[in-house]
Backbone as a ProteinNet text record, in pm:
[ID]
protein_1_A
[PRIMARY]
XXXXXXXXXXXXXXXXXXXXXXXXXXXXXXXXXXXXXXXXXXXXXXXXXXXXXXXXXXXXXXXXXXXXXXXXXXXXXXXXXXXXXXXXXXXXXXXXXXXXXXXXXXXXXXXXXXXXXXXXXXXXXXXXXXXXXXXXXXXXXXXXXXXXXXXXXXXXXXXXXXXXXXXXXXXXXXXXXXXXXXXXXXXXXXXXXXXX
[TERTIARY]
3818.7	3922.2	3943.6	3794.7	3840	3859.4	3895	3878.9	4027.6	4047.2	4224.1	4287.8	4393.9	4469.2	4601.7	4599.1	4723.1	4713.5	4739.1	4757.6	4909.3	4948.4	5110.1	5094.6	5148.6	5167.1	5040.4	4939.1	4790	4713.1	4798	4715.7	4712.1	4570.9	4480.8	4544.6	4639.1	4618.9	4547.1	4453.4	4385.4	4429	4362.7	4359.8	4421.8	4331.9	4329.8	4458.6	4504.9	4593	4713.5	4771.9	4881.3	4858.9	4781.6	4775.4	4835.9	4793.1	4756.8	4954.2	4998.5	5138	5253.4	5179.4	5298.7	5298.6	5202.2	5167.1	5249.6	5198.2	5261.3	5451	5478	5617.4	5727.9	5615.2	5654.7	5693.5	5597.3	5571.9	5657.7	5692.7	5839.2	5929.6	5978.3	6128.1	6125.9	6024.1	6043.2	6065.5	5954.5	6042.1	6198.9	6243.6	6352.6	6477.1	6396.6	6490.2	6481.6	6387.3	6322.1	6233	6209.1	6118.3	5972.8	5949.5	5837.8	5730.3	5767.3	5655.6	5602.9	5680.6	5617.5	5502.3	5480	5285.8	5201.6	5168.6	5068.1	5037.8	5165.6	5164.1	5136.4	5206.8	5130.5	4974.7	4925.3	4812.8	4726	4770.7	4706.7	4703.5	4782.1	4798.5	4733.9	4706.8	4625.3	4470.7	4427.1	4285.8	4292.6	4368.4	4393	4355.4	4446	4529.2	4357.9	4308.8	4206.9	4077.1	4076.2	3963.9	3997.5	4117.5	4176.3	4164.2	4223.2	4215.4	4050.4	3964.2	3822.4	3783.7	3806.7	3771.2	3852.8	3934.6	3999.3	3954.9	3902.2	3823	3964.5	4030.6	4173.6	4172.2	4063.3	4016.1	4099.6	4184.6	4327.8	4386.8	4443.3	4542.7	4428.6	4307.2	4189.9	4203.8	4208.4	4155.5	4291.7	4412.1	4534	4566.8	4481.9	4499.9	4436.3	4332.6	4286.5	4415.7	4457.7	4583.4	4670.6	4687	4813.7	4785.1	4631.5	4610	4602.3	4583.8	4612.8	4746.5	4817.1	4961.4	5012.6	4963.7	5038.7	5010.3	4878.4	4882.9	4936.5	4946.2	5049.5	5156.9	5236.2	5326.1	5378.4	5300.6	5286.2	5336.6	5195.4	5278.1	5414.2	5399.5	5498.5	5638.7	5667.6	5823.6	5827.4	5964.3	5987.9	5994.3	5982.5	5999.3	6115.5	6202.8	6374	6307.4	6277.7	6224.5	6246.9	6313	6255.1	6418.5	6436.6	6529.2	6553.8	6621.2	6593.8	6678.3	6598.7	6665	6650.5	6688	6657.7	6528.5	6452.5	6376.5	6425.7	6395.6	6457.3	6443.3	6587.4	6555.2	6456.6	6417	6287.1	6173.6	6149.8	6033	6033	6154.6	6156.3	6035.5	6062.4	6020.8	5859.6	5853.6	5667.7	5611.2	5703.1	5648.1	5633.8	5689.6	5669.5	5567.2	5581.1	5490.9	5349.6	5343.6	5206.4	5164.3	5286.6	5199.8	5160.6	5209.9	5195.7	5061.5	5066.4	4840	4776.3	4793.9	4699.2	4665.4	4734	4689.4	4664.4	4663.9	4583.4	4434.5	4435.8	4306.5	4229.6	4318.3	4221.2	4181.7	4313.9	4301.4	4138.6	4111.2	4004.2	3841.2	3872.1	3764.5	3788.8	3922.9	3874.4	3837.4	3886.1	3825.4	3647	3617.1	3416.8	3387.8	3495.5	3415.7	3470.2	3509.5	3523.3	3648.5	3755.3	3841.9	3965.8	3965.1	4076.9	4208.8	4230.8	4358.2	4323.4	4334.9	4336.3	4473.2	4511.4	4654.3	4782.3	4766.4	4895.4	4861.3	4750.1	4731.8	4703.9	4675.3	4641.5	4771	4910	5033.9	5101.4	5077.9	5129.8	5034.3	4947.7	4845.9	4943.1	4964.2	5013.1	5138	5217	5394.9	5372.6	5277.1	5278.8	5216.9	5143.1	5113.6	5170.7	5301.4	5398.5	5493.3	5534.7	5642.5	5598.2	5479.6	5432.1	5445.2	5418.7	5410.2	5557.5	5608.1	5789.2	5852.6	5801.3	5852.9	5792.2	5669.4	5620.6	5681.7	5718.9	5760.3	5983.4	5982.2	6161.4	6220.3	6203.3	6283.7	6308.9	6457	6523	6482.9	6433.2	6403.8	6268.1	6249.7	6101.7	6120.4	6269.2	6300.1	6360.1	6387.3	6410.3	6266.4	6147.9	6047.2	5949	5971.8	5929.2	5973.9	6121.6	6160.5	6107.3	6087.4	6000.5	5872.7	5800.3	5652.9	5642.6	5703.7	5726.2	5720.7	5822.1	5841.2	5715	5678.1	5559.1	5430.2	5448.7	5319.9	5377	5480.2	5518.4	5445.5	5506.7	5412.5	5273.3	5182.3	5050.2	4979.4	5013.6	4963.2	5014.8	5082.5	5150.6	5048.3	5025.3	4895.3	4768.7	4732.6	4621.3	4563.2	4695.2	4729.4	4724.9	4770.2	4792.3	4915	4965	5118.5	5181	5051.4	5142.4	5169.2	5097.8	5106.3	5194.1	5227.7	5378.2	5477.7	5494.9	5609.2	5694.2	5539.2	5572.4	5617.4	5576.6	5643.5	5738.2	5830.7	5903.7	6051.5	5984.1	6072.4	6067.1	5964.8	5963.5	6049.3	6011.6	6094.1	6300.8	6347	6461.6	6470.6	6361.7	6393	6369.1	6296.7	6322.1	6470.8	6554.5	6702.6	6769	6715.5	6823.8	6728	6620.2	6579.9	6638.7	6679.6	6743.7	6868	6952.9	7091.2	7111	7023.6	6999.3	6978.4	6844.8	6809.7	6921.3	6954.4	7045.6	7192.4	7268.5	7363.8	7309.4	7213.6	7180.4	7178.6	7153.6	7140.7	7284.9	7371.3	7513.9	7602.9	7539.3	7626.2	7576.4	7441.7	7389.4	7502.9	7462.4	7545	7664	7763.1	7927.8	7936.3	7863.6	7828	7821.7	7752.8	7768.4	7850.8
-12679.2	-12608	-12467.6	-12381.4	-12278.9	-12289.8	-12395.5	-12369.7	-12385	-12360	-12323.1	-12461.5	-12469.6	-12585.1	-12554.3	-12387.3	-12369.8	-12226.6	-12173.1	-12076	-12003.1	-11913.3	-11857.9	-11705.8	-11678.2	-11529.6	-11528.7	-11531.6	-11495	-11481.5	-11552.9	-11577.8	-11662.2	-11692.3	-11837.9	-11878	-12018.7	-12004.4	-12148.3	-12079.7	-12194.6	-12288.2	-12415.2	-12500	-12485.5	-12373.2	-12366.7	-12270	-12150.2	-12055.3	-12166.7	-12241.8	-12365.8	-12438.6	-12500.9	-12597.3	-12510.5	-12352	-12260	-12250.7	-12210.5	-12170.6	-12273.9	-12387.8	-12500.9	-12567.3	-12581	-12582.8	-12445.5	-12365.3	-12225.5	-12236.8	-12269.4	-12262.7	-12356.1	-12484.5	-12605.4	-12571.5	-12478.8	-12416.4	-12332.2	-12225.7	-12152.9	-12236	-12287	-12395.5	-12438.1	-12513.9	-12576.1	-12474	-12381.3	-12263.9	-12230.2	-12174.6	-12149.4	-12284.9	-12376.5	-12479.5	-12522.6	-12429.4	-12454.3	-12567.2	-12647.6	-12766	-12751.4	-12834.1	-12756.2	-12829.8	-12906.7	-12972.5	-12814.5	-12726.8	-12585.3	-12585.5	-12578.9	-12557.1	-12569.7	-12715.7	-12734.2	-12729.3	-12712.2	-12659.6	-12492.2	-12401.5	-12287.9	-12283.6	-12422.1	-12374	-12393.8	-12500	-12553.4	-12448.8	-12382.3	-12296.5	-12162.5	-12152.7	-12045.5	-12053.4	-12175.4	-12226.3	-12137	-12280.5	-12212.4	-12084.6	-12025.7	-11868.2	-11790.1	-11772.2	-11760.5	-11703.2	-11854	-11856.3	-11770.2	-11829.6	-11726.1	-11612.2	-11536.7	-11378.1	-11306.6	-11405.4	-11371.1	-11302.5	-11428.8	-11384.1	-11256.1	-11207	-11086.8	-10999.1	-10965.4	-10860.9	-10810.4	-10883.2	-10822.5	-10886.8	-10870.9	-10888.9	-10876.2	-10763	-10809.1	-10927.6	-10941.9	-11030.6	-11163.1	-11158.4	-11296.9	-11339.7	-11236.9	-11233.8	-11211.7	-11221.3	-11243.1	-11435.3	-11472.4	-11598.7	-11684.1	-11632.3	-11687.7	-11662.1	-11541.3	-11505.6	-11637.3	-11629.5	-11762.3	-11866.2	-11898.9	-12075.9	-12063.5	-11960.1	-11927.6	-11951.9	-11887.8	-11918.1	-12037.3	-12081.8	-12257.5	-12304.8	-12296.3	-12403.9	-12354.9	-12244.2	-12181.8	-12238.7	-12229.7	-12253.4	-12398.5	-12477.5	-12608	-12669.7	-12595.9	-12642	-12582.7	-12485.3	-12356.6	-12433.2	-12459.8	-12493.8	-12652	-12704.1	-12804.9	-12909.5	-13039.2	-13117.9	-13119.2	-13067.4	-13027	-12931.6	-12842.7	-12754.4	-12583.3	-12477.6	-12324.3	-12353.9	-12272.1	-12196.4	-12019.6	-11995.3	-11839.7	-11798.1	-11672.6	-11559	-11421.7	-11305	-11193.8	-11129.2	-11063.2	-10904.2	-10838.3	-10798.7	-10714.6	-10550.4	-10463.1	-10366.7	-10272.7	-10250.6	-10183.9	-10210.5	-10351.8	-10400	-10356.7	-10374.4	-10304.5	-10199.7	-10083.5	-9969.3	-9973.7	-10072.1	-10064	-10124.3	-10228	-10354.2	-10217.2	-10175.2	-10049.8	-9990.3	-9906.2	-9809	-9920.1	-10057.8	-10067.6	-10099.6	-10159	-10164	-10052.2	-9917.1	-9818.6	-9748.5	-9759.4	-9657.4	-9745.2	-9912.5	-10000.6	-10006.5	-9995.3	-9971.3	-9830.4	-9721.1	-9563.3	-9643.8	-9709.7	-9723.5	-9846.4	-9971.3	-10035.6	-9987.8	-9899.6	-9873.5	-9801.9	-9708.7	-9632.9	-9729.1	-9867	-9955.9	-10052.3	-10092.5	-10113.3	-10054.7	-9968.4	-9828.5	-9846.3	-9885.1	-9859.1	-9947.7	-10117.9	-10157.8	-10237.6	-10142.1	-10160.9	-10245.1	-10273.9	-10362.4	-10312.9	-10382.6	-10348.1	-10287.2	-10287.6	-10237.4	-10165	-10062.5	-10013	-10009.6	-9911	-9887.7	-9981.7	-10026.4	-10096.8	-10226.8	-10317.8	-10422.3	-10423.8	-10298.2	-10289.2	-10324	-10226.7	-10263.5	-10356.9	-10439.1	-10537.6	-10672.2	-10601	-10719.5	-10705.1	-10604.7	-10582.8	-10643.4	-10581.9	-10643.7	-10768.5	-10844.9	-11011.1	-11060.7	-10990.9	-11019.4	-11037.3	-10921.1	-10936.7	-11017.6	-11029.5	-11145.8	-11266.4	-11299.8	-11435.5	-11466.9	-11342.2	-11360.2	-11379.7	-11332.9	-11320	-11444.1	-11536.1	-11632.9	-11696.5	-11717.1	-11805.2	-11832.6	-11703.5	-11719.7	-11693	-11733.1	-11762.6	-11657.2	-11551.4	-11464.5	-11440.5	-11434.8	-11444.7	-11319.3	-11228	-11093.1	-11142.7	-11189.2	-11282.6	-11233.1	-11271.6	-11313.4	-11144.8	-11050.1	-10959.2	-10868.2	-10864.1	-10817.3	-10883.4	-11062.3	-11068.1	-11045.9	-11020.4	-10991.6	-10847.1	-10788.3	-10617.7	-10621.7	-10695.1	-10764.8	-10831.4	-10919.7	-10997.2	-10888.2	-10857	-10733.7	-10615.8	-10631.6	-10512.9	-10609.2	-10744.7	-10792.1	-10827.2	-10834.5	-10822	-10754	-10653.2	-10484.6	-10488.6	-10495.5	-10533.9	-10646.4	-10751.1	-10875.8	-10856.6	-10788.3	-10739.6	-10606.3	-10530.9	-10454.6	-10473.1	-10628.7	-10653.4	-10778.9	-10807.2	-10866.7	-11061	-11045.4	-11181.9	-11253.3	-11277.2	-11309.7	-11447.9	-11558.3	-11685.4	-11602.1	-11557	-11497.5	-11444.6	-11307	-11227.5	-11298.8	-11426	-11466.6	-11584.3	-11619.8	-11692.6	-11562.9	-11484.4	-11411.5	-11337.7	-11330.7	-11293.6	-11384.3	-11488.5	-11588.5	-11602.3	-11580	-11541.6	-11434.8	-11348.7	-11210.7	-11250.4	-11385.6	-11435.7	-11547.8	-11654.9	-11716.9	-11602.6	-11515.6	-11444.5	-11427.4	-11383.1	-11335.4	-11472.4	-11606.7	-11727.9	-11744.2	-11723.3	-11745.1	-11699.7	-11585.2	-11426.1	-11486.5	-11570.9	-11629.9	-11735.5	-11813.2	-11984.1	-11921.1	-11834.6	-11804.3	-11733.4	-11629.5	-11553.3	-11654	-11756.7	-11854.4	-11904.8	-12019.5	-12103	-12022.2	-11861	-11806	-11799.7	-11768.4	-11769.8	-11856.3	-11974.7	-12093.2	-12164.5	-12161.2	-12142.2	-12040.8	-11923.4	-11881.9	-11900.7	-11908.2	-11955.8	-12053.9	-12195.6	-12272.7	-12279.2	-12121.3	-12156	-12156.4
11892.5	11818.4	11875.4	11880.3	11988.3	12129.3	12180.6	12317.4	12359.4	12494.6	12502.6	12550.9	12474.8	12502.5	12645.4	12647.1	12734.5	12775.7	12896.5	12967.2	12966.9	12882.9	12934.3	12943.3	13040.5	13109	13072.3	13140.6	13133.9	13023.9	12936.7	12787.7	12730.2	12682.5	12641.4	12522.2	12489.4	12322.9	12281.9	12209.4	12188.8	12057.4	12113.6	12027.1	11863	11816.7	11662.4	11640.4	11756.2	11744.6	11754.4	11802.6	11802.4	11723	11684.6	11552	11409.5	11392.2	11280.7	11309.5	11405.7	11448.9	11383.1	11460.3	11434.4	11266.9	11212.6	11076.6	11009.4	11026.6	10960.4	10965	11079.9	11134.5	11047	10985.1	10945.3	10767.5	10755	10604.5	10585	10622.6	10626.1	10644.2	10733.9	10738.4	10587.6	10567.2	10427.9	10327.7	10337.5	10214.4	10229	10358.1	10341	10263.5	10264.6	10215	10076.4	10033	9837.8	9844.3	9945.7	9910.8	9856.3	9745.4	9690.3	9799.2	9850.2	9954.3	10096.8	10087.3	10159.5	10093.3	9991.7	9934.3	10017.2	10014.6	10112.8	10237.1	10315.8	10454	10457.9	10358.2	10336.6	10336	10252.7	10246.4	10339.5	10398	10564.9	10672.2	10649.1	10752.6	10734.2	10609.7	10557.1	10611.7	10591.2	10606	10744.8	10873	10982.6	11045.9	10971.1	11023.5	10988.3	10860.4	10831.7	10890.9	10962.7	11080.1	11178.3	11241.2	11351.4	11341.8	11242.1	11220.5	11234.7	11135.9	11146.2	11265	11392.1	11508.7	11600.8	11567.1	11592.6	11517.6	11367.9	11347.7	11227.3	11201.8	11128.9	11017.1	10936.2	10794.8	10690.3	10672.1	10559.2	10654.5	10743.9	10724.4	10713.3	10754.4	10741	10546.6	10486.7	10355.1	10238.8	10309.3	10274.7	10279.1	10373.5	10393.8	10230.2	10220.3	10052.7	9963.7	9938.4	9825.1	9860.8	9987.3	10018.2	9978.8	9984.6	9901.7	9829.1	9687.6	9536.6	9551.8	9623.1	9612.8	9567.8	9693.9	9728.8	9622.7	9567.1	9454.3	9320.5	9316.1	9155.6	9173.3	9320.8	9360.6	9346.3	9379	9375.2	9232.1	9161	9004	8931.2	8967	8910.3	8948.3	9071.6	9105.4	9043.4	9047.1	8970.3	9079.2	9095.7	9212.6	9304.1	9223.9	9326.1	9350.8	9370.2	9464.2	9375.4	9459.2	9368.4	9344.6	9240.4	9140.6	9166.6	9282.9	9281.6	9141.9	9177.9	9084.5	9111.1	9045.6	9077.1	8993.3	9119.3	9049.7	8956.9	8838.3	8757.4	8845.8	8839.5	8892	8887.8	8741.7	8719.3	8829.7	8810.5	8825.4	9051.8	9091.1	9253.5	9278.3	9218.2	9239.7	9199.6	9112.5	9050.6	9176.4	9218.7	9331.1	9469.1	9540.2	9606.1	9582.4	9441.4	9413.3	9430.1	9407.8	9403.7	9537.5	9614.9	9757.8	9875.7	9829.2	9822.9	9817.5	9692.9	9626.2	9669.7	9678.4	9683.4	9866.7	9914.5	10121.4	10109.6	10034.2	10037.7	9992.2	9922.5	9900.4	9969.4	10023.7	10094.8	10248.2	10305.1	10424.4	10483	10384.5	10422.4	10444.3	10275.2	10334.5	10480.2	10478	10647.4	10764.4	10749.4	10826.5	10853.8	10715.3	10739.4	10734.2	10750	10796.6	10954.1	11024.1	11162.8	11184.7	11123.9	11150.6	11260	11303.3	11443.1	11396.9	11300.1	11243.4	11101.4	11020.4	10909.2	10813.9	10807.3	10716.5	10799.8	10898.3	10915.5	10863.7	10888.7	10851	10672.5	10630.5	10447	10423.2	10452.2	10381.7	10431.1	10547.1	10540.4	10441.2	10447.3	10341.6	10219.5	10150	10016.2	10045.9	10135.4	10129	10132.7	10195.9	10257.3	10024.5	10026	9879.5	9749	9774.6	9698	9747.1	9822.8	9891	9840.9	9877.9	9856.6	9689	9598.5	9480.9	9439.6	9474.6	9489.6	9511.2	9621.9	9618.8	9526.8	9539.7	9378.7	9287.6	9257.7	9078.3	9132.9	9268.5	9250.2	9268	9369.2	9364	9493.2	9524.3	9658.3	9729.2	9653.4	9702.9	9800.5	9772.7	9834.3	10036.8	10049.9	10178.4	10248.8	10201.8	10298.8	10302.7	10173.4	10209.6	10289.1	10284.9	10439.8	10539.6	10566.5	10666.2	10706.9	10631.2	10664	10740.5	10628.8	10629.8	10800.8	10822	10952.5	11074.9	11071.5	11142.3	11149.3	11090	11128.2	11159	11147	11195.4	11358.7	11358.8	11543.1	11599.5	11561.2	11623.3	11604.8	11460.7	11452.9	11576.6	11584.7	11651.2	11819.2	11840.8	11975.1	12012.6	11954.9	11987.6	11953.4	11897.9	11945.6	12044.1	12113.6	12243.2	12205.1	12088.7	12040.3	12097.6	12177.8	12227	12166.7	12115.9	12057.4	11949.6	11882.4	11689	11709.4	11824.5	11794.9	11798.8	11895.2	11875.6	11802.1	11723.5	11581	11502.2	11477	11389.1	11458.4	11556	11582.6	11516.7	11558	11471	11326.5	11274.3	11091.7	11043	11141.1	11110.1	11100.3	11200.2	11168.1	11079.6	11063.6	10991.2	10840.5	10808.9	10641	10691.5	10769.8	10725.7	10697.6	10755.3	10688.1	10568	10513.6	10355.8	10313.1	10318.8	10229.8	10196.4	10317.6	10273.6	10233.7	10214.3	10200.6	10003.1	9986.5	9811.8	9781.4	9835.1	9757.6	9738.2	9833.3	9803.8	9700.5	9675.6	9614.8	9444.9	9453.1	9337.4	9262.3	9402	9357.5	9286.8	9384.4	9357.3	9211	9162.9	9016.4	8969.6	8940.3	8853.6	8826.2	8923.3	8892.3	8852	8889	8774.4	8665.8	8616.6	8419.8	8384.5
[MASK]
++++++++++++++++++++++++++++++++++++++++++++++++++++++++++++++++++++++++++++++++++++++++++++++++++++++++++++++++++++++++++++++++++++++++++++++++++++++++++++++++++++++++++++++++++++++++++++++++++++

């Protein structure tokens, strides 16, 4: 599983980094399409991703991978067998979601810090944004899809400076597929409402 299945531009990706990719890749498509069958490929890929991260030393995003299989399976039950129902964030509730991913990377950043992790405050708030997103889509909210598109985007940059090249450019592509979630939930929200 760790050993390398393929050589590109002088970098190894192994076995488990392509299996974790193409699983992961499979799990988004399906979200963007409401299928509640995304669950368990989220969560497969969580296991995955998991391991992978371990061995890079990038412990939020390793330990973000657990939140995601809580996810999947809230998720799992939570959505209805036709799949999610977006809706909107109440505006209030925006600014708390901020404010908390906010104090909460002031305060985890400093424990990764001691305990040696290759990344500190960039990988804390993308832990939190990836935390709320995920919670976001859970419970149906189209907003789900432009804070991953944020989220995505800064794990480019994260996983690109720590010389990961399959991971950046799965999420290079996450970072576009969140802009067709963003238009696929926010339609589907539309086309509900004019309906009533």
């Amino acid at each position: 599983m760790f050993s390398t299945l393929f050589t590109a531009w002088g970098y190894e990706v192994s076995y488990l980094e392509f299996i974790a990719s193409l699983v992961s890749f499979i799990g988004v498509a399906l979200g963007i399409t409401r299928k509640r069958i995304t669950w368990p490929w989220w969560a497969a890929s969580s296991v995955l991703y998991g391991i992978f991260f371990l061995q890079y030393e990038l412990y939020a995003s390793a330990a973000l991978q657990l939140i995601f299989i809580a996810a999947a399976i809230i998720g799992w039950f939570g959505w209805e067998p036709t799949g999610a129902k977006p809706g909107p964030v109440k505006n209030s509730y925006r600014i708390y979601i901020l404010a908390a991913i906010l104090i909460s990377t002031l305060a985890l950043g400093p424990v990764l810090k001691s305990l040696g992790a290759a990344s500190t405050y960039v990988d804390a708030i993308l832990f939190f944004g990836s935390f709320a997103a995920q919670m976001l889509m859970v419970y149906q909210k189209y907003e789900t899809w432009p804070l991953w598109l944020i989220v995505d985007a800064g794990y480019v940059a994260l996983y690109a400076s720590q010389g990961l090249l399959f991971t950046t450019l799965l999420y290079v592509l996450f970072t576009m597929m969140a802009a067709l979630g963003w238009s696929s939930w926010y339609g589907a929200h539309r086309r509900a409402t004019r309906s009533l």
